[in-house]
XYZ file of C-alpha atoms in Angstrom:
591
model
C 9.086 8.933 4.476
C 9.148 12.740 3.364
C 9.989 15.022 0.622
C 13.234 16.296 -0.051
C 14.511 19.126 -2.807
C 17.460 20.825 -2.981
C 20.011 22.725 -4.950
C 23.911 22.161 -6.483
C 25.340 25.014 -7.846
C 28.977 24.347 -10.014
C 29.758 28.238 -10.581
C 30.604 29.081 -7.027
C 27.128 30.933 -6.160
C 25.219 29.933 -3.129
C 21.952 28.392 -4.185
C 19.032 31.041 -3.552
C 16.911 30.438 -0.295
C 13.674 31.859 -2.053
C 13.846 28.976 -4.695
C 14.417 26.752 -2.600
C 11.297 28.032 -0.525
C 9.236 27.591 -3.280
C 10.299 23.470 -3.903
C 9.686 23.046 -0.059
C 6.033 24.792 -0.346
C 4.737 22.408 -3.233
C 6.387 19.116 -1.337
C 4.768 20.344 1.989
C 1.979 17.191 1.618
C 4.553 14.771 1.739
C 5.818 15.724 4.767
C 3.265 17.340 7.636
C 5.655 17.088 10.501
C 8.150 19.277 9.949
C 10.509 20.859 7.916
C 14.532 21.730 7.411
C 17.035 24.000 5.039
C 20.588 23.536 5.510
C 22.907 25.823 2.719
C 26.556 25.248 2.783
C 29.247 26.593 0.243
C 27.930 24.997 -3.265
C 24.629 23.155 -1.783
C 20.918 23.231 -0.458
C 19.068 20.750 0.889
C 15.726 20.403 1.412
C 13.185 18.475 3.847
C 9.485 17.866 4.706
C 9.040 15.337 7.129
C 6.792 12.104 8.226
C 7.955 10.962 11.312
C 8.287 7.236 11.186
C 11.404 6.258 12.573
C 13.383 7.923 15.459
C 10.897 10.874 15.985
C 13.046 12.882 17.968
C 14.314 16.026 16.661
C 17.458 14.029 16.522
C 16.531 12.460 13.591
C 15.182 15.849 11.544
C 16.314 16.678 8.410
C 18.122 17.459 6.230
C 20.754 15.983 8.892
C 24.394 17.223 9.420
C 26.987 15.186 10.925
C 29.781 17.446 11.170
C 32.153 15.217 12.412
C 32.165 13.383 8.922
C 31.232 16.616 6.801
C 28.607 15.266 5.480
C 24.887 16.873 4.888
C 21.994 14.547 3.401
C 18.030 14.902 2.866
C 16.329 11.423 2.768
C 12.967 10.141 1.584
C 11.940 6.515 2.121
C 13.061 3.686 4.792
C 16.060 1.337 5.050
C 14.138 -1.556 6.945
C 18.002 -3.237 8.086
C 19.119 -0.152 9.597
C 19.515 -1.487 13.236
C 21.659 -4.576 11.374
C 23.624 -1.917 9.524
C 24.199 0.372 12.066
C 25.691 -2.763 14.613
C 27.922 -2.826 11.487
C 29.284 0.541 11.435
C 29.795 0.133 14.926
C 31.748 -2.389 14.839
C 33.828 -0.194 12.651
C 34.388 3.168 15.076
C 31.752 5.201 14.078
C 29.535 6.514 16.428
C 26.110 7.497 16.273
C 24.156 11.235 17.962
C 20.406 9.599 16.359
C 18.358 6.193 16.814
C 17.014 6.167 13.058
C 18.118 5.083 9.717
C 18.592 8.541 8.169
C 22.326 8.461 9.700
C 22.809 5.058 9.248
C 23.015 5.974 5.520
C 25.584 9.061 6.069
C 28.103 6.127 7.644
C 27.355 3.615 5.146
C 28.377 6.379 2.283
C 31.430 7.254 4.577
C 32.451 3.895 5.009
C 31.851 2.042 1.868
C 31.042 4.598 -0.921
C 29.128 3.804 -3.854
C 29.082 0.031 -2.545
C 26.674 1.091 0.377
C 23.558 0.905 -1.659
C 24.213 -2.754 -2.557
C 23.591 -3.415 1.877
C 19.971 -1.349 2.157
C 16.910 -2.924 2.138
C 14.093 -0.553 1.159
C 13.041 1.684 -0.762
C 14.733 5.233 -0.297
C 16.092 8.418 -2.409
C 18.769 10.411 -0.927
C 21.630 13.294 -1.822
C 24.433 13.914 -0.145
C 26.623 16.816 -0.016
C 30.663 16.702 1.067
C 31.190 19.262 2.733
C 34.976 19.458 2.030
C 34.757 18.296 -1.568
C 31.928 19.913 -2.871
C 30.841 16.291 -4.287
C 27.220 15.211 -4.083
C 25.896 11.975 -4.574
C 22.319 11.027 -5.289
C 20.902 7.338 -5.045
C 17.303 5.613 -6.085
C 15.805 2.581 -4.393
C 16.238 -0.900 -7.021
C 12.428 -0.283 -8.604
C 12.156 3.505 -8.410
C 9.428 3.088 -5.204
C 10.977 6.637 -3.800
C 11.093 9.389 -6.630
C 13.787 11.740 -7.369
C 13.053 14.420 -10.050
C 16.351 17.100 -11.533
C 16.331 20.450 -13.495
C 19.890 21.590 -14.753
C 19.453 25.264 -15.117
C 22.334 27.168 -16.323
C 25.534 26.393 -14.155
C 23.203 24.471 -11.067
C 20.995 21.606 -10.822
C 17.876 21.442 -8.748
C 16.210 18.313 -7.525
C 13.022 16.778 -5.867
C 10.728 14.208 -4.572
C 8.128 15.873 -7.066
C 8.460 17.164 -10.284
C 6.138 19.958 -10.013
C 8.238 21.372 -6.961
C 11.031 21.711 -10.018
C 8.420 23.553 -11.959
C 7.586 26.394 -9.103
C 11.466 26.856 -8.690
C 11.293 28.803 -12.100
C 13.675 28.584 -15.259
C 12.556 25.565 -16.364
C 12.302 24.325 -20.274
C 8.279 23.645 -20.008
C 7.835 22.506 -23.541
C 6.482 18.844 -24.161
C 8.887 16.129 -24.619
C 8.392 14.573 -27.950
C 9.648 11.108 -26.560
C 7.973 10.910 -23.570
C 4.658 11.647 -25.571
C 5.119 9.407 -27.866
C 5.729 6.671 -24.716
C 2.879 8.040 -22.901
C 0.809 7.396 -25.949
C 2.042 3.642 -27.184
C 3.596 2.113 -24.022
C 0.676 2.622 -21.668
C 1.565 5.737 -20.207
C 5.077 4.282 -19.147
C 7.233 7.200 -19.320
C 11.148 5.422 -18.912
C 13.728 7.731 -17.125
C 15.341 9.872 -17.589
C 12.589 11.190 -19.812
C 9.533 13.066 -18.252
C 6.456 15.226 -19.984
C 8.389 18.265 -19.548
C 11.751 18.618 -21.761
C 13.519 20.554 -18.863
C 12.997 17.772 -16.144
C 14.245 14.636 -15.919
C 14.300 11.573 -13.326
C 16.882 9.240 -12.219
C 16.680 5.414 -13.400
C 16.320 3.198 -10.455
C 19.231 1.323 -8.714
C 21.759 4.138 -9.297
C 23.988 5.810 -7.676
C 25.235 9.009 -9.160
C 28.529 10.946 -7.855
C 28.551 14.301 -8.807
C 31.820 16.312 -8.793
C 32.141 20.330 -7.803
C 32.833 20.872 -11.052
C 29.469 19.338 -12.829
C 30.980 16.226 -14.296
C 29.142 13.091 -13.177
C 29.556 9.053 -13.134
C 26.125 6.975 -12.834
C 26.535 3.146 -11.448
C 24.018 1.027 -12.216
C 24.212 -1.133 -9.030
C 21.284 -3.976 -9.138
C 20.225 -5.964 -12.290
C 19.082 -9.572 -11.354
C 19.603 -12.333 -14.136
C 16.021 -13.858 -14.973
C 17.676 -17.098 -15.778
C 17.676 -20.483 -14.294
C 20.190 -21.288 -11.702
C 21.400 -25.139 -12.156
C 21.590 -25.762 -8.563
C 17.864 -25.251 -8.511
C 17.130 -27.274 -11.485
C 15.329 -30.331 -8.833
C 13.133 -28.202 -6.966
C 9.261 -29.709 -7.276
C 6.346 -26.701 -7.172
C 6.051 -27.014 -3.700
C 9.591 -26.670 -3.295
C 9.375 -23.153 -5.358
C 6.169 -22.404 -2.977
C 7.899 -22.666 0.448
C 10.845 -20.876 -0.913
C 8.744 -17.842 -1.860
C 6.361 -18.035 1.384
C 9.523 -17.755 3.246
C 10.705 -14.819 1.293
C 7.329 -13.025 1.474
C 7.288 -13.903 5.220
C 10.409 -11.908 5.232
C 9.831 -9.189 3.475
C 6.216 -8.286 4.690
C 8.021 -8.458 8.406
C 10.877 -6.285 7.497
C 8.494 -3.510 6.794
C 6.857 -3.332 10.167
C 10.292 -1.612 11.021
C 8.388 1.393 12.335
C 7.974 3.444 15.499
C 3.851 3.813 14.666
C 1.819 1.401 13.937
C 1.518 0.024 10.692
C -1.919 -0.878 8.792
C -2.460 -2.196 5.324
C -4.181 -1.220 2.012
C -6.940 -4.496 1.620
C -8.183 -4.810 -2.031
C -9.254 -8.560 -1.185
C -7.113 -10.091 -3.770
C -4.614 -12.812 -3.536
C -1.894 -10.385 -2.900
C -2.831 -7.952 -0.358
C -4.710 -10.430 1.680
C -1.556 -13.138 1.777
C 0.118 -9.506 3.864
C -2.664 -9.493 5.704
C -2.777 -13.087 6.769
C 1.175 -13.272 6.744
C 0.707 -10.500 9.905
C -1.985 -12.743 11.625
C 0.366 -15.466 11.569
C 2.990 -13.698 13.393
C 0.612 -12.529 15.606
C -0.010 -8.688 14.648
C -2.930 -7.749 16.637
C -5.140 -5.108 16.178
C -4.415 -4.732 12.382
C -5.993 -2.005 10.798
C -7.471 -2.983 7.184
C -8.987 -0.380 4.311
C -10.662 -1.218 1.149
C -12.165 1.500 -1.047
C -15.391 1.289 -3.585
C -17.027 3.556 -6.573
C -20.335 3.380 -7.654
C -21.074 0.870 -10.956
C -20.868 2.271 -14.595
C -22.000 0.587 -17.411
C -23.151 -2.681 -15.659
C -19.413 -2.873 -13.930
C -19.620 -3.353 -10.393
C -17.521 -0.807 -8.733
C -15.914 -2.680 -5.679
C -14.621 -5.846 -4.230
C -15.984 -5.769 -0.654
C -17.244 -8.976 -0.695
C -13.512 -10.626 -0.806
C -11.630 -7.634 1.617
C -14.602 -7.847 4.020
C -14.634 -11.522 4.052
C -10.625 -11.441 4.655
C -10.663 -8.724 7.115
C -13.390 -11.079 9.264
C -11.261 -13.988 8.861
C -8.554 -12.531 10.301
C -10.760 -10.607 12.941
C -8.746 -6.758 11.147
C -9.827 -3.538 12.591
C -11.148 -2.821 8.948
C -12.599 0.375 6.794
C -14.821 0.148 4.293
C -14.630 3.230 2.239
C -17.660 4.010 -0.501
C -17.347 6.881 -2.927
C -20.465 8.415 -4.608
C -19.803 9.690 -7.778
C -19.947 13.124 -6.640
C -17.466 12.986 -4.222
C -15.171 11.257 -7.029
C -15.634 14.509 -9.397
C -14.643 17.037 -6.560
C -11.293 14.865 -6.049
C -10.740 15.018 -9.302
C -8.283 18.381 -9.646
C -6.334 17.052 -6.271
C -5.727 13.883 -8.220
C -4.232 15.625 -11.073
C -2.046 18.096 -8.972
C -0.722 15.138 -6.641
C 0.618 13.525 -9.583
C 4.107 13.964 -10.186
C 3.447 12.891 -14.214
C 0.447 12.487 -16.066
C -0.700 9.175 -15.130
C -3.704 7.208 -16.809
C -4.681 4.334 -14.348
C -8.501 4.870 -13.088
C -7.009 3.947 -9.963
C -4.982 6.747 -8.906
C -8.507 8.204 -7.945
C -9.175 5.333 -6.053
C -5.766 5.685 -4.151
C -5.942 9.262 -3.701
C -9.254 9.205 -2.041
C -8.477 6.122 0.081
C -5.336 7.559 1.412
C -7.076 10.397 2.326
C -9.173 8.125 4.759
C -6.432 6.090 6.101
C -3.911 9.364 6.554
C -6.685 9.902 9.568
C -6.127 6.824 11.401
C -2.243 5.758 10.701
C 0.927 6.980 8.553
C 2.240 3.878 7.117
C 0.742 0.979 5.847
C 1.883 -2.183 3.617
C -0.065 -2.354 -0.031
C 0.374 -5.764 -2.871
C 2.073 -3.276 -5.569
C 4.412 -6.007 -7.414
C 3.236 -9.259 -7.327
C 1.417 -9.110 -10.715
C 5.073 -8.104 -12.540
C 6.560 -9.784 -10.258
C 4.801 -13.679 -10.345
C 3.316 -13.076 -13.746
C -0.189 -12.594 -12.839
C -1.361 -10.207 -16.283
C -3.306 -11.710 -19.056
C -0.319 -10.616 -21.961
C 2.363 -13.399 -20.276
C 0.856 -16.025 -21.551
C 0.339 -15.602 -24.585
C 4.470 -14.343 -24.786
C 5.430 -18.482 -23.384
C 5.525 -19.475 -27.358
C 7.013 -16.489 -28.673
C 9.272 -15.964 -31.552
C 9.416 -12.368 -31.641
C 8.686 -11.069 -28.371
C 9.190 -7.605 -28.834
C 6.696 -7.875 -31.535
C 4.061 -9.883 -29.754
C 4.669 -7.982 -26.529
C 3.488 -4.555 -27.887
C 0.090 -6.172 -29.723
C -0.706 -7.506 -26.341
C 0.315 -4.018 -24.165
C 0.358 -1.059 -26.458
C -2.196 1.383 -26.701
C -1.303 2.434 -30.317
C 0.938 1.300 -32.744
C 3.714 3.901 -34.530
C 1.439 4.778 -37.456
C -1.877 4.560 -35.670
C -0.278 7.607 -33.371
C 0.105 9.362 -36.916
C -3.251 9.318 -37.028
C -3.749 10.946 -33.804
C -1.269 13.532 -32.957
C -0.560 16.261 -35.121
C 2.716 16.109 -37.285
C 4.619 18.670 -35.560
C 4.438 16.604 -32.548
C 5.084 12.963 -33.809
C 8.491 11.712 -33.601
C 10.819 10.362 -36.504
C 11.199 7.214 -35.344
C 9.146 4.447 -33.139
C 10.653 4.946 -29.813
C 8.449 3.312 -27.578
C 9.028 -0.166 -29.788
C 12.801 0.060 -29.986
C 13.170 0.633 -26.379
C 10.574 -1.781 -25.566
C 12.695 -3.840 -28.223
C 16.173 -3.050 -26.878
C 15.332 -4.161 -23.453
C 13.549 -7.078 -24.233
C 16.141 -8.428 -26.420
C 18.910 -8.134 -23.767
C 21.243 -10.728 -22.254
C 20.196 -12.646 -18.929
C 16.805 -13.661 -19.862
C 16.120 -17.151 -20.645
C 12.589 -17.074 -22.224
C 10.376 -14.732 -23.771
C 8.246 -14.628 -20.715
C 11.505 -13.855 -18.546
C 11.922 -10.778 -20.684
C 8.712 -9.849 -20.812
C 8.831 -10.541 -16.684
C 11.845 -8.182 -16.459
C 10.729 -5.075 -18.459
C 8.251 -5.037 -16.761
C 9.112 -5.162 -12.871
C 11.818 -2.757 -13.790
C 10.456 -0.224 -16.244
C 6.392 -0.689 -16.270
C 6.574 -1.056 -12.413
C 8.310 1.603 -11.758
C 7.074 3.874 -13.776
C 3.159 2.693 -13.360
C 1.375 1.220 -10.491
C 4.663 2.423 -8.114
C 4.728 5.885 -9.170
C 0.752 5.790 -8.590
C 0.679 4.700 -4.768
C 3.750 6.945 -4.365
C 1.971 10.070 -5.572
C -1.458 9.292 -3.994
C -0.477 7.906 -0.640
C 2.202 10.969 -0.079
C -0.821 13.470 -0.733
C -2.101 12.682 2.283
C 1.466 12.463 4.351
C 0.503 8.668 4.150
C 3.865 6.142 3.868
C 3.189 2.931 1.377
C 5.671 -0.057 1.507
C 5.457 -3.013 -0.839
C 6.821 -5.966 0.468
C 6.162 -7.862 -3.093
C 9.451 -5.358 -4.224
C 11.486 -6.953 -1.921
C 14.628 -7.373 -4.017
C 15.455 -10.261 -2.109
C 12.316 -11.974 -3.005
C 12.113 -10.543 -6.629
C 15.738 -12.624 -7.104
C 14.495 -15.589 -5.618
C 11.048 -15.160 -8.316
C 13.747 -14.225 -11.122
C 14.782 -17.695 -10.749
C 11.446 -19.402 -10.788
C 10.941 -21.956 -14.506
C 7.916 -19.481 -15.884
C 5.755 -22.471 -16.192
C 5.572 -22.342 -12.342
C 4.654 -18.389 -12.136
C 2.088 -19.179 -15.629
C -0.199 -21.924 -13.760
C -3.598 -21.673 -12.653
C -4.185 -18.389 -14.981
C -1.170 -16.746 -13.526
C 0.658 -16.517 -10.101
C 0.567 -19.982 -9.784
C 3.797 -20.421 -7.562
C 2.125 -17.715 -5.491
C -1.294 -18.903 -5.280
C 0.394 -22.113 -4.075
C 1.810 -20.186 -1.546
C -1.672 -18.277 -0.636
C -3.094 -21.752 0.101
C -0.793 -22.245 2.969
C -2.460 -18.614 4.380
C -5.566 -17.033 3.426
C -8.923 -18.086 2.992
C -9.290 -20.491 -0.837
C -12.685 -17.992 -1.932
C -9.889 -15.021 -2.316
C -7.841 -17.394 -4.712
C -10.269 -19.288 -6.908
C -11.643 -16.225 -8.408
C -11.350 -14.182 -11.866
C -8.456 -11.483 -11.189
C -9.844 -8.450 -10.073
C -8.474 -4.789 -10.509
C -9.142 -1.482 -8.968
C -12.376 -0.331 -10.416
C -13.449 2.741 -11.234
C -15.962 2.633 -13.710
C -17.026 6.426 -13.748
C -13.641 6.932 -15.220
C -13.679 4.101 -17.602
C -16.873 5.211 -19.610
C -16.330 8.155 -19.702
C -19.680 10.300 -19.782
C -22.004 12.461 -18.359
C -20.023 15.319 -16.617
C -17.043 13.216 -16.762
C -17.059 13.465 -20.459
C -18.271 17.789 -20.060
C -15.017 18.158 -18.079
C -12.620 16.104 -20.676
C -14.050 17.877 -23.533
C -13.600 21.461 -22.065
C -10.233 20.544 -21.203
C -9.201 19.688 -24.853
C -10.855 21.803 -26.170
C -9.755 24.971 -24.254
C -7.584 28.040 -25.595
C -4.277 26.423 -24.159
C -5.150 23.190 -25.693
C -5.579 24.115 -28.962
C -2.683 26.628 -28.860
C -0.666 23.207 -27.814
C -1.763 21.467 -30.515
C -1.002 17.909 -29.625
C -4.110 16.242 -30.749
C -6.078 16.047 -34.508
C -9.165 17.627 -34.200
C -10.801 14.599 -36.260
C -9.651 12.540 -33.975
C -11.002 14.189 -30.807
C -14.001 14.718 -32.527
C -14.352 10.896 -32.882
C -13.929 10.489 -29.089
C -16.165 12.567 -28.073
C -19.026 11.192 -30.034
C -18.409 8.073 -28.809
C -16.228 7.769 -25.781
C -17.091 3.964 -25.171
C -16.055 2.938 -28.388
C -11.981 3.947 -28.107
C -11.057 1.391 -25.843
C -7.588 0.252 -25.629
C -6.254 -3.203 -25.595
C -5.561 -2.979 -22.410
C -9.291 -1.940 -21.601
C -8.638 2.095 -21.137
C -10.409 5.069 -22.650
C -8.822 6.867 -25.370
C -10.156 9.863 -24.567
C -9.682 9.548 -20.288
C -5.495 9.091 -21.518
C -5.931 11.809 -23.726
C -7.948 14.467 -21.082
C -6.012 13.172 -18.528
C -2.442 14.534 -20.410
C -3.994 17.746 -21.495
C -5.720 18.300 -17.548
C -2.022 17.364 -16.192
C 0.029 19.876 -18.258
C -3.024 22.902 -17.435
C -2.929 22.005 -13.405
C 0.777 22.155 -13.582
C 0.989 25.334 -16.042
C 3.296 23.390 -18.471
């Protein structure tokens, strides 16, 4: 787990070592254990490192293997490396490291664009050939490792982080009229390649994109599971479906202990991050090292769950952290939280994250966290609702959008609104595709590959990786999301959502975790927004640079401001903390 930028340049210039100085300076967090530059002919390539696996200087990046001609700079963590490498030995190639980083460089030597289809994990690499000039650039299947680009002029930059593209200079900063208009109606979800800032852009997940010497480019979209019904599995009973995906999970939550420190995990005390947490008892992980985090109440909303993660973590006899956050010490972590994210993000949680990850980056570097299993097993409120649907694009965005098209007129101002709805046609488009059987499969889909990625994964990315900390999500394991894919909906829909799952739990943790209303990360300070919460919003938008920006009608701030708990969005967020929170984004980052 690190941060990696980098350089291509297509005019025959060597890409300059003082921008590429300046990427590696703003990535620094995600990587506290050292750092690498390698420039050669057309390429840079950048590295920060967390040493995980192999942490010999071996294994440091970015890593050359001359015999092949090949450079690359690597962020995330193949968990079948040791399978893969026995591979590539079987096939002549021989090996100078012990860690997955070369793995990768043979698997590109040896099998090309097809060696992404053979990792497990979650990962975003670039490769340079040395005697071809091409580079090739890859994303994990749900976007759980980032990779931001800039095309300047006759070069492209990239990086982990999208403000390390913004300190490299000569980038477009002006606000992308799409991506505001998604950031606005669909949640905050911000779908690649678009980003806030019309000179950056990100790649989708599960691609693979070859890059020649001369600039042209071919993207492969290599991972797209069918949500449909497979006929061979047309017999299987519930508990059928429930041992299949406890022996999945089993799987995945034991492929990422693949580590050479120990590994701890991220206890909320709900259904999900608790079956990890009993799944490691069970295999007889000793010593486990458990955090939960809690705010102080707002409103009459309690601000923690310690009653479930401490009654887990003594079930299980954990090594457990209880972490409590006064309000104060929420304020003063405020401005971190808005320069660790990597987009403007509007989840009350990303505070909680932040500061937990702080905590936990001083007793262990990589931990496993339930990210996934909501998208993943249908455990939100709007599915449902969708099982009856005859227009699910249409009943999808009255039961997840913030704002509809002409509501948005009434909020931005009309230099800034777009011409068309593009949040509902996308949403639309993708929903409407081939390969999903029912509207709930659809809805199922859209959002494990576009909300999920570009939501709650993007959130524990950015906050963990402030604090050098590595998060792995065994719920993403693509193995397991193909087996859920295939699950009747009616199975994922039971007991108020995640009902194959909860069938599962059953068989693992403690029944008081289960048979309870769904819990979420609460932050309440940030939810009502008031008291010096609401000072620091207002004198945000209403600041010289925000009203030289423009994006808002004063009529309408005006409304939120006088009364903040009354703009609540359908899917309970304040109007004005997604507002503030855009306009305190773009000011940290100087866009």
């Amino acid at each position: 787990m690190c941060g990696i930028c980098g350089e291509i340049r297509f005019d025959g210039a060597q890409p300059s070592p003082l921008v590429q100085a300046r990427m590696m300076d703003a990535i620094a967090p995600r990587g506290p254990d050292g750092s690498g530059l390698v420039i050669h002919g057309n390429a840079a390539l950048g590295h920060r490192r967390l040493s995980i696996i192999d942490l010999s200087e071996k294994a440091r990046q970015p890593m050359v293997d001359a015999e092949l001609g090949l450079t690359i700079a690597f962020n995330g963590c193949i968990y079948n490396y040791p399978e893969l490498r026995k591979d590539l030995e079987a096939k002549g190639y021989r090996f100078f490291s012990h860690g997955d980083t070369e793995v990768i460089l043979k698997a590109w030597h040896a099998w090309g664009t097809e060696c992404v289809k053979r990792f497990h994990g979650m990962f975003a690499f670039v490769i340079h050939e040395r005697d071809s000039g091409r580079v090739v650039m890859a994303r994990d299947r749900f976007g759980i490792k980032p990779l931001y680009f800039a095309r300047t002029g006759k070069s492209m930059r990239f990086a982990s982080f999208l403000p390390a593209l913004l300190k490299s200079g000569d980038i477009d900063t002006s606000i992308n009229k799409t991506a505001l208009h998604h950031y606005m109606t669909f949640h905050a979800v911000v779908p690649p390649p678009h980003t806030m800032v019309n000179g950056i852009q990100k790649l989708p997940p599960a691609t693979i994109r070859v890059i020649e010497r001369d600039g042209r480019e071919e993207d492969t979209l290599y991972w797209s599971p069918p949500y449909e019904r497979d006929p061979s599995m047309a017999k299987l009973s519930s508990q059928d479906w429930r041992d299949l995906v406890l022996d999945a999970l089993r799987t995945a939550v034991k492929r990422r202990m693949v580590a050479d420190v120990p590994v701890g995990v991220l206890l909320s005390g709900g259904v999900d991050s608790s079956m990890i947490v009993g799944l490691l008892a069970e295999m007889g992980q000793k010593n486990l090292m458990t955090f939960s985090v809690g705010f102080e109440a707002a409103n009459g909303e309690k601000g923690d769950e310690f009653v479930y993660s401490d009654l887990v973590a003594k079930h299980f006899g954990t090594d457990h952290h209880q972490i409590f956050v006064p309000s104060e010490r929420l304020m003063g972590a405020l401005p971190g939280v808005f320069e660790a994210m990597s987009e403007p993000m509007v989840s009350y949680d990303n505070a909680g994250f932040y500061l937990l990850s702080q905590e936990v980056s001083k007793h262990i570097r990589v931990v496993q966290s339930g990210q996934g299993a909501d998208e993943v097993f249908g455990g939100y409120h709007w599915y449902p609702p969708l099982a009856d649907s005859k227009d699910v694009a249409a009943d999808y965005a009255k039961v997840f959008f913030d704002r509809s098209h002409e509501k948005l007129g009434q909020h931005l101002n009309p230099d800034w609104m777009t011409d068309e709805d593009v949040s509902f046609n996308y949403v639309a488009n993708h929903l409407r595709g081939p390969h999903a059987d029912t509207p709930v499969d659809a809805a199922l889909r859209l959002d494990s590959q576009v909300m999920l990625v570009d939501d709650p994964v993007k959130r524990v990315d950015n906050m963990t990786m402030a604090w050098g900390l590595e998060a792995r999500v065994p719920f993403l394991d693509h193995e397991l999301v193909e087996l859920a894919a295939k699950i009747p909906p009616e199975e994922k829909l039971r007991e108020g959502g995640k009902g194959v799952l909860k069938d599962a739990a059953r068989l693992v943790v403690p029944s008081e975790v289960i048979d309870r209303k769904k819990g979420y990360f609460p932050v309440p300070q940030l939810k009502y927004v008031d008291g010096p919460y609401l000072d620091m919003v207002r004198d945000a938008l209403t600041s010289k640079a925000a009203n030289e920006r423009g994006l808002f009608r004063e009529d309408y701030l005006q409304q939120l401001f006088d009364s903040p708990a009354d703009h609540i969005t359908p899917l309970r967020g304040s109007e004005l903390w997604q507002v503030g929170l855009l306009e305190m984004w773009l000011q940290t980052h100087g866009v």
